[in-house]
Coordinates of C-alpha atoms in Angstrom, one line a residue:
M16 CA 0.0 0.0 -0.1
A17 CA 1.4 3.3 -0.9
E18 CA 2.3 5.7 2.0
E19 CA 0.0 8.4 2.8
S20 CA 1.1 12.1 2.3
D21 CA 1.7 14.4 5.1
Q22 CA -1.3 16.3 4.2
E23 CA -3.6 13.4 5.3
K24 CA -2.0 13.3 8.6
S25 CA -4.7 15.4 10.3
L26 CA -4.7 13.7 13.7
P27 CA -2.4 14.9 16.5
A28 CA 0.2 12.1 17.8
S29 CA -1.2 9.9 20.5
Q30 CA 0.8 9.3 23.7
R31 CA 1.6 5.8 22.4
R32 CA 3.4 7.1 19.2
I33 CA 5.3 9.6 21.2
D34 CA 6.5 6.9 23.5
Q35 CA 7.5 4.7 20.5
A36 CA 9.4 7.6 19.2
R37 CA 11.1 8.0 22.5
E38 CA 12.1 4.5 22.6
E39 CA 13.7 5.1 19.2
G40 CA 15.7 7.9 20.5
N41 CA 13.6 10.5 18.6
V42 CA 13.0 13.1 21.3
L43 CA 12.2 16.9 21.0
R44 CA 15.5 18.8 21.1
S45 CA 16.9 22.0 20.1
R46 CA 20.5 22.4 19.3
E47 CA 20.2 26.3 19.4
L48 CA 18.8 26.2 22.9
V49 CA 22.1 23.9 24.0
T50 CA 24.3 26.3 22.2
A51 CA 22.9 29.4 23.9
L52 CA 23.1 27.8 27.4
V53 CA 26.6 26.6 26.8
T54 CA 27.6 29.9 25.6
L55 CA 25.9 31.7 28.6
S56 CA 27.7 29.3 31.0
G57 CA 31.0 30.4 29.5
L58 CA 29.9 33.9 29.8
A59 CA 29.1 33.6 33.5
V60 CA 32.2 32.0 34.3
C61 CA 34.4 34.8 32.7
W62 CA 31.9 37.4 34.1
F63 CA 32.1 36.3 37.9
G64 CA 35.7 34.9 37.6
A65 CA 37.5 37.6 35.7
S66 CA 40.0 38.5 38.3
W67 CA 40.7 34.7 38.9
L68 CA 41.1 34.0 35.2
Y69 CA 43.5 37.0 34.9
S70 CA 45.6 35.8 37.6
G71 CA 45.6 32.2 36.6
G72 CA 46.4 33.1 33.0
R73 CA 49.3 35.3 34.3
E74 CA 50.8 32.4 36.4
I75 CA 50.7 30.0 33.4
M76 CA 52.6 32.6 31.4
L77 CA 55.1 33.1 34.2
V78 CA 55.7 29.4 34.9
G79 CA 55.7 28.5 31.1
L80 CA 58.2 31.2 30.1
R81 CA 60.5 30.3 33.3
F82 CA 63.6 28.6 32.1
N83 CA 66.9 27.6 33.8
H84 CA 70.0 25.4 33.0
A85 CA 69.1 22.6 35.3
N86 CA 65.7 21.9 33.7
S87 CA 67.3 21.8 30.2
H88 CA 69.6 19.1 31.3
D89 CA 67.4 17.0 33.4
P90 CA 64.5 15.2 31.7
A91 CA 62.7 14.7 35.0
G92 CA 62.9 18.3 35.8
M93 CA 61.4 19.2 32.4
L94 CA 58.5 16.5 33.0
T95 CA 57.8 18.0 36.4
H96 CA 57.8 21.4 34.8
M97 CA 55.1 20.3 32.2
Q98 CA 53.0 18.7 34.6
D99 CA 53.0 21.9 36.7
L100 CA 52.0 23.7 33.6
G101 CA 49.3 21.1 32.9
L102 CA 47.8 21.2 36.4
L103 CA 47.6 25.0 36.2
G104 CA 45.8 24.8 32.9
L105 CA 43.3 22.2 34.1
K106 CA 42.7 24.3 37.1
L107 CA 42.1 27.3 34.8
V108 CA 39.7 25.6 32.4
L109 CA 37.9 23.2 35.0
P110 CA 35.0 25.7 35.7
F111 CA 34.4 26.1 32.0
I112 CA 34.3 22.3 31.6
V113 CA 31.8 21.7 34.6
A114 CA 29.6 24.8 33.6
T115 CA 29.3 23.8 30.0
S116 CA 28.7 20.3 30.7
V117 CA 25.9 20.9 33.2
L118 CA 24.1 23.4 30.9
A119 CA 24.7 21.1 27.9
L120 CA 22.9 18.4 29.7
L121 CA 20.3 20.7 31.0
G122 CA 19.6 22.2 27.6
S123 CA 19.3 18.5 26.2
I124 CA 16.6 17.4 28.8
M125 CA 14.9 20.8 29.2
L126 CA 12.5 20.2 26.1
G127 CA 12.1 16.6 25.7
G128 CA 13.2 15.2 29.3
W129 CA 15.7 12.5 30.1
N130 CA 15.6 9.7 27.6
Y131 CA 17.7 6.5 27.4
S132 CA 17.1 4.4 24.3
T133 CA 19.2 1.2 23.4
K134 CA 17.7 1.4 20.0
A135 CA 19.4 4.6 19.3
L136 CA 22.9 2.9 20.1
M137 CA 22.2 0.0 17.7
P138 CA 24.0 0.1 14.3
D139 CA 21.8 1.0 11.6
F140 CA 23.4 0.3 8.2
T141 CA 20.6 1.9 6.3
K142 CA 22.1 5.2 7.2
L143 CA 25.2 4.6 5.1
D144 CA 23.0 4.4 2.2
P145 CA 24.5 7.4 -0.1
I146 CA 21.3 7.8 -2.1
S147 CA 19.2 8.1 1.2
G148 CA 21.7 10.5 2.5
L149 CA 21.6 12.8 -0.5
G150 CA 17.8 12.6 -0.3
K151 CA 18.0 13.9 3.3
I152 CA 20.4 16.7 2.3
F153 CA 18.3 17.9 -0.5
S154 CA 14.8 17.4 1.3
W155 CA 12.8 20.4 2.4
Q156 CA 14.2 19.7 6.0
G157 CA 17.7 19.5 4.9
L158 CA 17.3 22.8 2.8
G159 CA 15.7 24.4 6.0
E160 CA 18.5 23.4 8.2
L161 CA 20.9 24.7 5.5
V162 CA 19.3 28.1 5.4
K163 CA 18.9 28.2 9.1
A164 CA 22.8 27.7 9.6
V165 CA 23.5 30.3 6.9
L166 CA 21.3 32.9 8.3
K167 CA 22.8 32.3 11.7
S168 CA 26.2 32.4 10.6
L169 CA 25.5 35.6 8.8
L170 CA 23.7 37.1 11.9
I171 CA 26.4 36.3 14.5
G172 CA 29.3 37.0 12.1
G173 CA 27.9 40.2 11.0
M174 CA 27.2 41.4 14.5
G175 CA 30.9 40.3 15.4
V176 CA 32.3 42.4 12.5
W177 CA 30.1 45.4 13.4
L178 CA 31.1 45.4 17.0
V179 CA 34.9 45.3 16.2
W180 CA 34.3 48.1 13.8
L181 CA 32.6 50.3 16.4
Q182 CA 35.4 49.5 18.7
R183 CA 38.3 50.0 16.4
D184 CA 39.3 53.3 18.2
A185 CA 39.6 51.5 21.5
F186 CA 41.7 48.8 20.0
V187 CA 44.1 51.3 18.6
G188 CA 44.2 53.2 21.8
M189 CA 45.5 50.1 23.7
L190 CA 48.8 50.5 22.0
M191 CA 49.3 53.6 24.2
D192 CA 48.4 51.8 27.4
S193 CA 50.7 49.9 29.7
T194 CA 50.5 45.9 29.4
E195 CA 48.3 45.6 32.4
Q196 CA 46.0 48.4 31.5
A197 CA 45.8 47.1 27.9
L198 CA 44.9 43.6 29.0
S199 CA 42.3 44.7 31.4
H200 CA 40.7 47.0 28.7
L201 CA 40.7 44.3 26.2
M202 CA 39.1 41.8 28.7
G203 CA 36.4 44.4 29.3
L204 CA 35.7 44.9 25.7
A205 CA 35.6 41.2 25.0
L206 CA 33.1 40.4 27.9
K207 CA 30.9 43.4 26.5
D208 CA 31.0 41.8 23.0
F209 CA 30.5 38.4 24.2
F210 CA 27.5 39.2 26.1
I211 CA 25.9 41.0 23.0
L212 CA 26.6 37.9 20.8
C213 CA 25.1 35.6 23.7
G214 CA 21.9 37.8 23.4
M215 CA 21.9 37.0 19.8
L216 CA 22.2 33.3 20.4
V217 CA 19.3 33.4 23.1
L218 CA 17.4 35.3 20.5
I219 CA 17.8 32.7 18.0
A220 CA 17.1 29.9 20.5
A221 CA 13.7 31.6 21.6
L222 CA 12.9 31.4 17.8
D223 CA 14.3 27.7 17.4
V224 CA 12.4 26.2 20.3
P225 CA 8.7 26.7 19.1
F226 CA 9.8 25.8 15.6
Q227 CA 11.5 22.6 16.8
A228 CA 8.4 21.7 18.9
W229 CA 6.0 22.2 15.9
R230 CA 8.1 20.2 13.4
Y231 CA 8.6 17.4 15.8
F232 CA 4.9 16.8 16.5
S233 CA 4.1 17.5 12.8
Q234 CA 6.4 14.7 12.1
L235 CA 4.5 12.3 14.5
R236 CA 1.1 13.2 13.2
M237 CA -1.2 10.3 12.4
T238 CA -3.5 9.5 9.6
M239 CA -7.0 8.1 10.3
E240 CA -5.8 4.6 9.3
E241 CA -2.9 4.7 11.6
Y242 CA -5.1 5.8 14.4
K243 CA -7.5 3.0 13.8
R244 CA -4.7 0.5 13.7
E245 CA -3.1 1.8 16.9
A246 CA -6.6 1.8 18.6
K247 CA -7.0 -1.9 17.6
E248 CA -3.3 -2.8 18.8
T249 CA -3.7 -1.1 22.3
E250 CA -7.4 -1.8 22.9
G251 CA -8.1 -5.0 20.9
D252 CA -10.2 -5.8 17.9
P253 CA -13.8 -4.1 18.4
H254 CA -15.4 -7.4 17.5
V255 CA -13.5 -9.4 19.9
K256 CA -14.1 -6.8 22.7
S257 CA -17.8 -7.0 21.8
R258 CA -17.9 -10.8 22.2
I259 CA -15.9 -10.5 25.4
K260 CA -18.4 -7.9 26.8
Q261 CA -21.2 -10.2 25.6
Q262 CA -19.7 -13.2 27.6
Q263 CA -19.2 -11.1 30.7
R264 CA -22.7 -10.0 30.5
D265 CA -24.0 -13.6 30.0
M266 CA -21.7 -14.8 33.1
A267 CA -23.3 -11.8 35.0
R268 CA -26.6 -12.9 34.2
K269 CA -26.1 -16.3 35.2
R270 CA -24.9 -15.3 38.5
M271 CA -27.9 -13.1 38.9
M272 CA -30.2 -15.9 37.9
S273 CA -28.7 -18.1 40.7
E274 CA -29.7 -15.7 43.1
V275 CA -33.4 -15.8 42.0
P276 CA -34.2 -19.1 44.1
K277 CA -32.8 -17.4 47.1
A278 CA -35.2 -14.2 47.1
D279 CA -38.2 -13.7 49.1
V280 CA -40.5 -12.4 46.5
I281 CA -40.5 -11.3 42.8
V282 CA -42.1 -7.9 42.2
T283 CA -43.4 -7.5 38.5
N284 CA -44.9 -5.1 36.2
P285 CA -46.3 -7.6 35.4
T286 CA -44.5 -8.6 32.2
H287 CA -42.1 -5.9 31.4
Y288 CA -40.3 -5.6 34.7
A289 CA -39.2 -8.0 37.2
V290 CA -37.2 -7.4 40.5
A291 CA -36.2 -9.9 43.1
I292 CA -35.9 -8.9 46.6
K293 CA -34.2 -10.6 49.6
Y294 CA -34.1 -9.8 53.3
Q295 CA -32.4 -11.4 56.1
E296 CA -33.3 -9.8 59.6
S297 CA -29.9 -11.1 61.2
G298 CA -27.5 -9.5 58.9
Q299 CA -29.2 -6.9 56.8
R300 CA -30.2 -3.4 57.5
A301 CA -32.7 -3.3 54.7
P302 CA -33.9 -5.5 51.9
L303 CA -31.7 -6.0 49.0
V304 CA -32.2 -6.4 45.3
V305 CA -30.7 -9.6 44.1
A306 CA -32.0 -9.7 40.5
K307 CA -33.7 -7.6 38.1
G308 CA -34.5 -7.3 34.3
T309 CA -36.9 -6.2 31.7
D310 CA -38.7 -8.1 28.9
H311 CA -36.9 -11.5 28.3
V312 CA -34.8 -11.4 31.4
A313 CA -37.9 -10.4 33.3
Q314 CA -39.7 -13.5 31.8
R315 CA -36.7 -15.8 32.8
I316 CA -36.8 -14.3 36.4
R317 CA -40.4 -15.2 36.7
E318 CA -39.9 -18.7 35.3
I319 CA -37.3 -19.5 37.8
A320 CA -39.3 -18.0 40.6
Q321 CA -42.3 -20.3 39.7
E322 CA -40.0 -23.3 39.5
S323 CA -38.4 -22.5 43.0
N324 CA -42.0 -21.6 44.4
I325 CA -41.0 -18.0 45.1
P326 CA -43.9 -15.8 45.3
L327 CA -44.8 -13.1 42.5
L328 CA -46.4 -9.8 43.3
E329 CA -47.8 -7.6 40.7
A330 CA -47.0 -4.0 41.8
P331 CA -46.2 -2.0 38.6
P332 CA -45.2 1.4 40.2
L333 CA -42.9 -0.4 42.8
A334 CA -41.2 -2.7 40.3
R335 CA -40.4 0.3 38.0
A336 CA -39.2 2.2 40.9
L337 CA -36.9 -0.6 42.3
Y338 CA -35.6 -1.2 38.7
A339 CA -34.6 2.3 37.9
H340 CA -33.2 3.3 41.4
T341 CA -31.5 0.2 42.8
E342 CA -28.4 -1.6 41.5
L343 CA -27.8 -5.4 42.0
G344 CA -26.7 -6.2 45.5
Q345 CA -27.8 -2.6 46.8
E346 CA -30.1 -1.8 49.5
I347 CA -33.7 -0.4 48.4
P348 CA -34.0 3.4 48.7
L349 CA -35.2 4.7 52.0
S350 CA -38.3 6.1 50.4
L351 CA -39.4 2.7 49.4
Y352 CA -39.0 1.1 52.8
T353 CA -42.9 1.3 53.5
A354 CA -44.0 -0.2 50.2
V355 CA -41.4 -3.0 50.4
A356 CA -42.2 -3.7 54.0
Q357 CA -46.0 -4.2 53.3
V358 CA -44.9 -6.5 50.4
L359 CA -42.5 -8.6 52.8
A360 CA -45.5 -8.7 55.2
Y361 CA -47.7 -10.1 52.7
V362 CA -45.1 -12.7 51.9
Y363 CA -44.6 -13.8 55.5
Q364 CA -48.4 -14.1 55.8
L365 CA -48.4 -16.1 52.7
R366 CA -45.8 -18.5 54.3
A367 CA -47.6 -18.9 57.3
H368 CA -50.9 -19.7 55.5
R369 CA -49.1 -22.3 53.3
A370 CA -47.5 -23.8 56.5
A371 CA -50.9 -24.0 58.2
G372 CA -52.6 -25.5 55.2
L373 CA -54.9 -22.4 54.9
P374 CA -56.2 -20.9 51.6
T375 CA -54.0 -18.3 49.9
D376 CA -56.4 -16.8 47.4
R377 CA -57.3 -13.2 47.3
H378 CA -60.4 -13.6 49.4
H379 CA -58.7 -15.1 52.4
L380 CA -55.3 -13.3 52.0
P381 CA -55.8 -9.9 50.2
L382 CA -53.0 -8.6 48.2
P383 CA -51.3 -5.3 49.3
A384 CA -53.0 -2.3 47.5
D385 CA -52.0 1.3 47.1
L386 CA -48.3 0.9 47.8
P387 CA -46.8 4.3 48.7
V388 CA -44.2 4.8 45.8
P389 CA -43.2 8.5 45.3
K390 CA -44.0 9.9 42.0
E391 CA -40.6 11.1 41.4
L392 CA -39.2 7.5 41.8
D393 CA -41.6 6.0 39.2
P394 CA -40.1 6.4 35.8
A395 CA -43.8 6.1 34.3
A396 CA -45.1 9.0 36.5
T397 CA -42.1 11.4 35.4
G398 CA -42.3 10.3 31.7
A399 CA -38.9 8.6 31.8
V400 CA -40.5 5.6 30.0
A401 CA -43.4 5.2 27.6

């Protein structure tokens, strides 16, 4: 299948796609931000340690230019002399190394965070393909990087030349100063120019960071086909999920049906609703709904109840209210206590009549009538059902 063009990638990158890119070492980065921070760290070291750098450089020059007859004829003495110079030089550049290293690391993780990818360390011989390399060079991305590099060089170089031109009289005037005055003056001018050039780098970084963020997330944008494929991989095939959910519903229904023979009474509508109620005085505060359903499920509940000799009571408002406002295994609402209490009282009387062999028809054992069901709990009364 042909690859879809960038114009068709209309959907933003998902978190999974971003995570996959990070695993491959593709993280949001800005080279200009790192360059600006590293340069600023060098400027800070020069600014706050100017006197220390001056004295250290002076000491290196004094030690380096010191020469005597013993060192020239003693190789060990020459090695010791070189070691001293090396230690002085290391002492002088160590603040630069620490500051630039810390800021370089900070600039790298500032946008994309810390990322360690072993895939990025694996050899990729496709990168050695000259045709692919030329394609990247002459691509829009490669040309954009080239134009950016040229503009950056022209901007920084032009600013440097302009600063030197403005300060030409100051440089000529140093010829009339003493050595220490000239060095001090030169260092002051250098720091000033360095500060201005750092400001230019910060400006470039401020423009580059949002551009890199836009390009990074644009490259990770997804087509509708990719989005659907990822959803299928992460969430599973919709048909499989549908079958799993159906199996779960069937299992839950079987568990619910197994509770019907344990119920005390089944309240019906009489055909559209069926709610099974159970109450144990010893361990329950209020009656529980152990099964409920509509239409075919309600019919099956009634069939199991008849097989298990569980009494059925037609009370449409109560059945609708219990079905709408009570979940399985949940206690009935407080406002239905009175109505359910009358139903249970009827059930207990029915059991007593059966145990005593007395008639249980309506003439000898009247059904509960006018059960107090609040209208706001009856879906039919509020218009929630047809």
